[in-house]
mmCIF file of C-alpha atoms in Angstrom:
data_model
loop_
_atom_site.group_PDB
_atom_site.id
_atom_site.type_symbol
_atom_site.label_atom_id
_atom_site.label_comp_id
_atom_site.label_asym_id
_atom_site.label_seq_id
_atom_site.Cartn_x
_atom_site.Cartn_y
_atom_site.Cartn_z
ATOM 1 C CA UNK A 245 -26.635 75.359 -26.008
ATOM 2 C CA UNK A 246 -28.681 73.664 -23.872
ATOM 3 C CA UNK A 247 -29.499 73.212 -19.603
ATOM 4 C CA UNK A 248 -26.831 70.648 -19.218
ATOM 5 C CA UNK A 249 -24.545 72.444 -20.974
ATOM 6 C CA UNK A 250 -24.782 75.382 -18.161
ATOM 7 C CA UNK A 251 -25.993 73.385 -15.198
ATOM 8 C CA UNK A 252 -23.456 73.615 -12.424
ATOM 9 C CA UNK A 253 -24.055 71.954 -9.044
ATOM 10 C CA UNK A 254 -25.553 74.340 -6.093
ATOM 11 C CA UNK A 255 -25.938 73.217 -2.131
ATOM 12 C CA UNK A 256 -29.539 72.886 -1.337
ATOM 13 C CA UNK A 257 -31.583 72.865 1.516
ATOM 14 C CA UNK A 258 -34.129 70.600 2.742
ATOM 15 C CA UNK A 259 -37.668 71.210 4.602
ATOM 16 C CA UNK A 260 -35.957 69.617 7.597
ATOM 17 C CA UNK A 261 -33.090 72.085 7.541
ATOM 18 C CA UNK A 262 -33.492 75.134 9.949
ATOM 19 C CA UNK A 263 -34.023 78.436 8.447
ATOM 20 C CA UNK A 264 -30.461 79.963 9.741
ATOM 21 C CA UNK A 265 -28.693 77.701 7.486
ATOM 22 C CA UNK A 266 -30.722 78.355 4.818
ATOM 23 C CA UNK A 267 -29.617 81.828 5.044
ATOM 24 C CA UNK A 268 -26.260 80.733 5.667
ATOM 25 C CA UNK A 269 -26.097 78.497 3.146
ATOM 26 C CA UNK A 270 -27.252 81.248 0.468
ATOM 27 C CA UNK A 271 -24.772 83.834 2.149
ATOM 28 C CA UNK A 272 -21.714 81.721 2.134
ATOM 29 C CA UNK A 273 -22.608 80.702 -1.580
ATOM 30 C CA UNK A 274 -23.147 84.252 -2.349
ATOM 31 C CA UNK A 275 -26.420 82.258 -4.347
ATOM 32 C CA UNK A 276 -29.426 83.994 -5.943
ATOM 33 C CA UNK A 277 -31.547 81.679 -3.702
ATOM 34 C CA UNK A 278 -32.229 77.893 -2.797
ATOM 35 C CA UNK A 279 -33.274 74.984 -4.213
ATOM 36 C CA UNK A 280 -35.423 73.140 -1.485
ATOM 37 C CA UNK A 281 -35.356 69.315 -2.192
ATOM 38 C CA UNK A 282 -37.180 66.551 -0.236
ATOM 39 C CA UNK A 283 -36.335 63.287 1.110
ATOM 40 C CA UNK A 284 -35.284 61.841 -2.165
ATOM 41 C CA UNK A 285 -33.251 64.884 -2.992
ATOM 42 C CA UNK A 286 -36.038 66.094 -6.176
ATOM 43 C CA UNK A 287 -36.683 69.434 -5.856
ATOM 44 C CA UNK A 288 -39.341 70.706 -3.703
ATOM 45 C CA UNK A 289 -39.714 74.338 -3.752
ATOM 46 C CA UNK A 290 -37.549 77.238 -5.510
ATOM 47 C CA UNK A 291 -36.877 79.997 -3.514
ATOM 48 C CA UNK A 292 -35.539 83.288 -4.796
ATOM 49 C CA UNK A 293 -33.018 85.185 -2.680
ATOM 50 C CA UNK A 294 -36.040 87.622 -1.148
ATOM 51 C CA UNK A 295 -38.616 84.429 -0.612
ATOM 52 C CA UNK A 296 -34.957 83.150 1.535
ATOM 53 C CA UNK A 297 -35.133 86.368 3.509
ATOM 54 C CA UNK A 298 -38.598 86.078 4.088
ATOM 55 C CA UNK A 299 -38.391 83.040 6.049
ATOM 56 C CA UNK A 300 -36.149 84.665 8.377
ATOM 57 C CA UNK A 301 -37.503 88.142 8.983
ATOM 58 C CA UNK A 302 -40.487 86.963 11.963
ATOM 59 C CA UNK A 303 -43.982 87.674 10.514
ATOM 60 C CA UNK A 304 -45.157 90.288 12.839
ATOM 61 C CA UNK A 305 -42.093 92.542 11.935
ATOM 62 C CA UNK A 306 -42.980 91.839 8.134
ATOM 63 C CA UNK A 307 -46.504 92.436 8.482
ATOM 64 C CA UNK A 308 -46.176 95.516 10.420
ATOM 65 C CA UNK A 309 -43.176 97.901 8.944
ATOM 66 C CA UNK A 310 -44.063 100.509 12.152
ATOM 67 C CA UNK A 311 -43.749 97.486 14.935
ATOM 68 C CA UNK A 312 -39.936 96.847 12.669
ATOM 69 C CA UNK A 313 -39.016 100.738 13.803
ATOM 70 C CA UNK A 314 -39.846 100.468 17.396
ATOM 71 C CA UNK A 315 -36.750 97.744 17.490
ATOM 72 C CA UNK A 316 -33.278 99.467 18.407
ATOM 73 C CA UNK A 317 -30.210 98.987 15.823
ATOM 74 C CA UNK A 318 -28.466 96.935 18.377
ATOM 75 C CA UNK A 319 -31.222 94.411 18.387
ATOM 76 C CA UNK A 320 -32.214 95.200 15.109
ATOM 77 C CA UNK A 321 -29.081 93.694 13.569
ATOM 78 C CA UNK A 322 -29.327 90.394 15.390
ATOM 79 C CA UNK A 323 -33.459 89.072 14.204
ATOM 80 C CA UNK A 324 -33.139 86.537 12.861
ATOM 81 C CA UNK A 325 -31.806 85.294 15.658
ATOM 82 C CA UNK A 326 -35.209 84.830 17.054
ATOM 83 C CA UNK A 327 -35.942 82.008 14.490
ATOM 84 C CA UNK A 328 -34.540 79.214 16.952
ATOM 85 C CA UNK A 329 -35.399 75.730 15.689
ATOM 86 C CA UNK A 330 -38.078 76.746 13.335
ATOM 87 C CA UNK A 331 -37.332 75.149 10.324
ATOM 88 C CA UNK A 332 -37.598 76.104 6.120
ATOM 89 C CA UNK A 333 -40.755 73.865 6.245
ATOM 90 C CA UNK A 334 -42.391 75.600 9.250
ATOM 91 C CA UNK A 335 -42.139 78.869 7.301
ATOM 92 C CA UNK A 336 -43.035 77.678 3.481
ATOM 93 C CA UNK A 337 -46.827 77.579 3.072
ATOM 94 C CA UNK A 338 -48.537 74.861 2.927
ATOM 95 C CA UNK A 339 -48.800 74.249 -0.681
ATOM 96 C CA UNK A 340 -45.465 75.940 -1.554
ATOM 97 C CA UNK A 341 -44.996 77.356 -5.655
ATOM 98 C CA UNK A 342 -44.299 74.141 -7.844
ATOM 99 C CA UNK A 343 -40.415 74.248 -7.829
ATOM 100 C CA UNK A 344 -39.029 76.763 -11.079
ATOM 101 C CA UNK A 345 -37.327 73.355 -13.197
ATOM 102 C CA UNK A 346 -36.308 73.275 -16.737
ATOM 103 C CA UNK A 347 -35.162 69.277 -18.363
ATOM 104 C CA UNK A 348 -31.359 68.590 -19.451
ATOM 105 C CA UNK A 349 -31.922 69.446 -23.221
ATOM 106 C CA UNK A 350 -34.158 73.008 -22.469
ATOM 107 C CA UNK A 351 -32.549 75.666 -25.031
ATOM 108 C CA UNK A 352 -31.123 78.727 -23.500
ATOM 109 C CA UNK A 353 -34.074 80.547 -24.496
ATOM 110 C CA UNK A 354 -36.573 78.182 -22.368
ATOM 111 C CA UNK A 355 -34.402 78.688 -19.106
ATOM 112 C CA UNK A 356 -34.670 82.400 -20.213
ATOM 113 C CA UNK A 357 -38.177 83.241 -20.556
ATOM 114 C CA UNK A 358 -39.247 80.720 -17.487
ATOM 115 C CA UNK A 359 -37.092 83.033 -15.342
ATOM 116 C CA UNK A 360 -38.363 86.155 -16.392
ATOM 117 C CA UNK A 361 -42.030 84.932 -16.486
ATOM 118 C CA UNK A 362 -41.540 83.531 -12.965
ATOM 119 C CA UNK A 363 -39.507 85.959 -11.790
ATOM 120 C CA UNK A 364 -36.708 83.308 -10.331
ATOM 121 C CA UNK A 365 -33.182 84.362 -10.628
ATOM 122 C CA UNK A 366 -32.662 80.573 -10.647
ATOM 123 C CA UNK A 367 -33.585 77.291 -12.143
ATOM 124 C CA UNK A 368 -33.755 73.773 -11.040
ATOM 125 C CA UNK A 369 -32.389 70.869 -13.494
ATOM 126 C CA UNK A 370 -33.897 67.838 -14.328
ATOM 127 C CA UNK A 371 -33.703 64.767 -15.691
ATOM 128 C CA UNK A 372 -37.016 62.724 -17.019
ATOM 129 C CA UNK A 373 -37.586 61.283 -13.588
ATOM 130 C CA UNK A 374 -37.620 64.826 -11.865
ATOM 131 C CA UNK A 375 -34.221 64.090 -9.858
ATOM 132 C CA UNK A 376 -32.106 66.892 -9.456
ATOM 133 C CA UNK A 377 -29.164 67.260 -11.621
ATOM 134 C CA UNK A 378 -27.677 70.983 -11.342
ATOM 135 C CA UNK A 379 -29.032 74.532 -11.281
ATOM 136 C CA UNK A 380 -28.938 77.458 -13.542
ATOM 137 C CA UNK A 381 -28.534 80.889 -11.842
ATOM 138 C CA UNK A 382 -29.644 83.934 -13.811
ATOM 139 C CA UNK A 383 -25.898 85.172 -13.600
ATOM 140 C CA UNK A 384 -24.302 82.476 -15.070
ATOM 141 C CA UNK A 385 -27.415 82.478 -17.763
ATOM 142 C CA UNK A 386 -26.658 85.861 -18.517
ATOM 143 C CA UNK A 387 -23.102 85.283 -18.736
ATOM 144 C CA UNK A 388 -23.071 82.290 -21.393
ATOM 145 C CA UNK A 389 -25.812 84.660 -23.481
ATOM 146 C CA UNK A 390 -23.707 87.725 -23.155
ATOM 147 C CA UNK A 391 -20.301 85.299 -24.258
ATOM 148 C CA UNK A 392 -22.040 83.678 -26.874
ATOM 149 C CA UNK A 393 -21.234 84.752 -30.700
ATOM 150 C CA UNK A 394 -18.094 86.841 -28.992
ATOM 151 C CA UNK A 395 -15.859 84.011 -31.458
ATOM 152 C CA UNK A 396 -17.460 85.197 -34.708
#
């Protein structure tokens, strides 16, 4: 089997987007994380579920866990609020990670061992002129791996 053969198509994000629908986007999608794309739709930057999260938790409450406790649960629960029109590119730095992509005919094995070596619970596809043509998430990786050889 190969990345096409798994690929299914995800909702991305762009830089332009603001960071609440990012993380509404992953939410409603119940996703592992985002593919951010650019103006031509090729993917930009990879973002795992937690790097999502990071761009909405406000830096001085991530930098300083003891500044997060002073916060009551009331207010607590509504942070990310705070975000207003900042957008995924205001909070990516400025040379974000090369985006986590794999081409059409990787094996099941290459989408594998980039994830776990990158830690990304999901994969950008490709075709030869970078454009994006699905995504892998680890789940339905694992899933077609764990299926596989079940008809002998």
């Amino acid at each position: 089997m190969q990345a096409r053969d798994i690929a299914v198509t995800l909702p991305t994000v762009s830089v332009g987007d603001p960071v609440a629908k990012a993380v509404r986007v992953m939410a409603l999608g119940r996703l592992p994380g985002l593919i951010v794309v650019d103006d031509q739709a090729r993917p930009w930057t990879v973002l795992p579920g937690t790097q999502v999260l990071r761009l909405a938790v406000p830096g001085a409450y991530r930098e300083d866990p003891a500044l997060a406790r002073t916060i009551d649960e009331a207010h607590a629960d509504l942070f990310w609020e705070e975000l207003g029109d900042l957008t995924v590119g205001d909070c990516l730095p400025r040379q974000p990670a090369r985006p986590v992509t794999v081409a059409l005919d990787a094996t099941l094995l290459e989408v594998a061992a980039l994830m776990a070596r990158l830690r990304s619970p999901l994969v950008a596809v490709v075709d030869r002129d970078g454009a994006l043509v699905g995504a892998i998430t680890l789940e339905r990786l694992l899933t077609n791996l764990a299926l596989s050889g079940l008809d002998d």
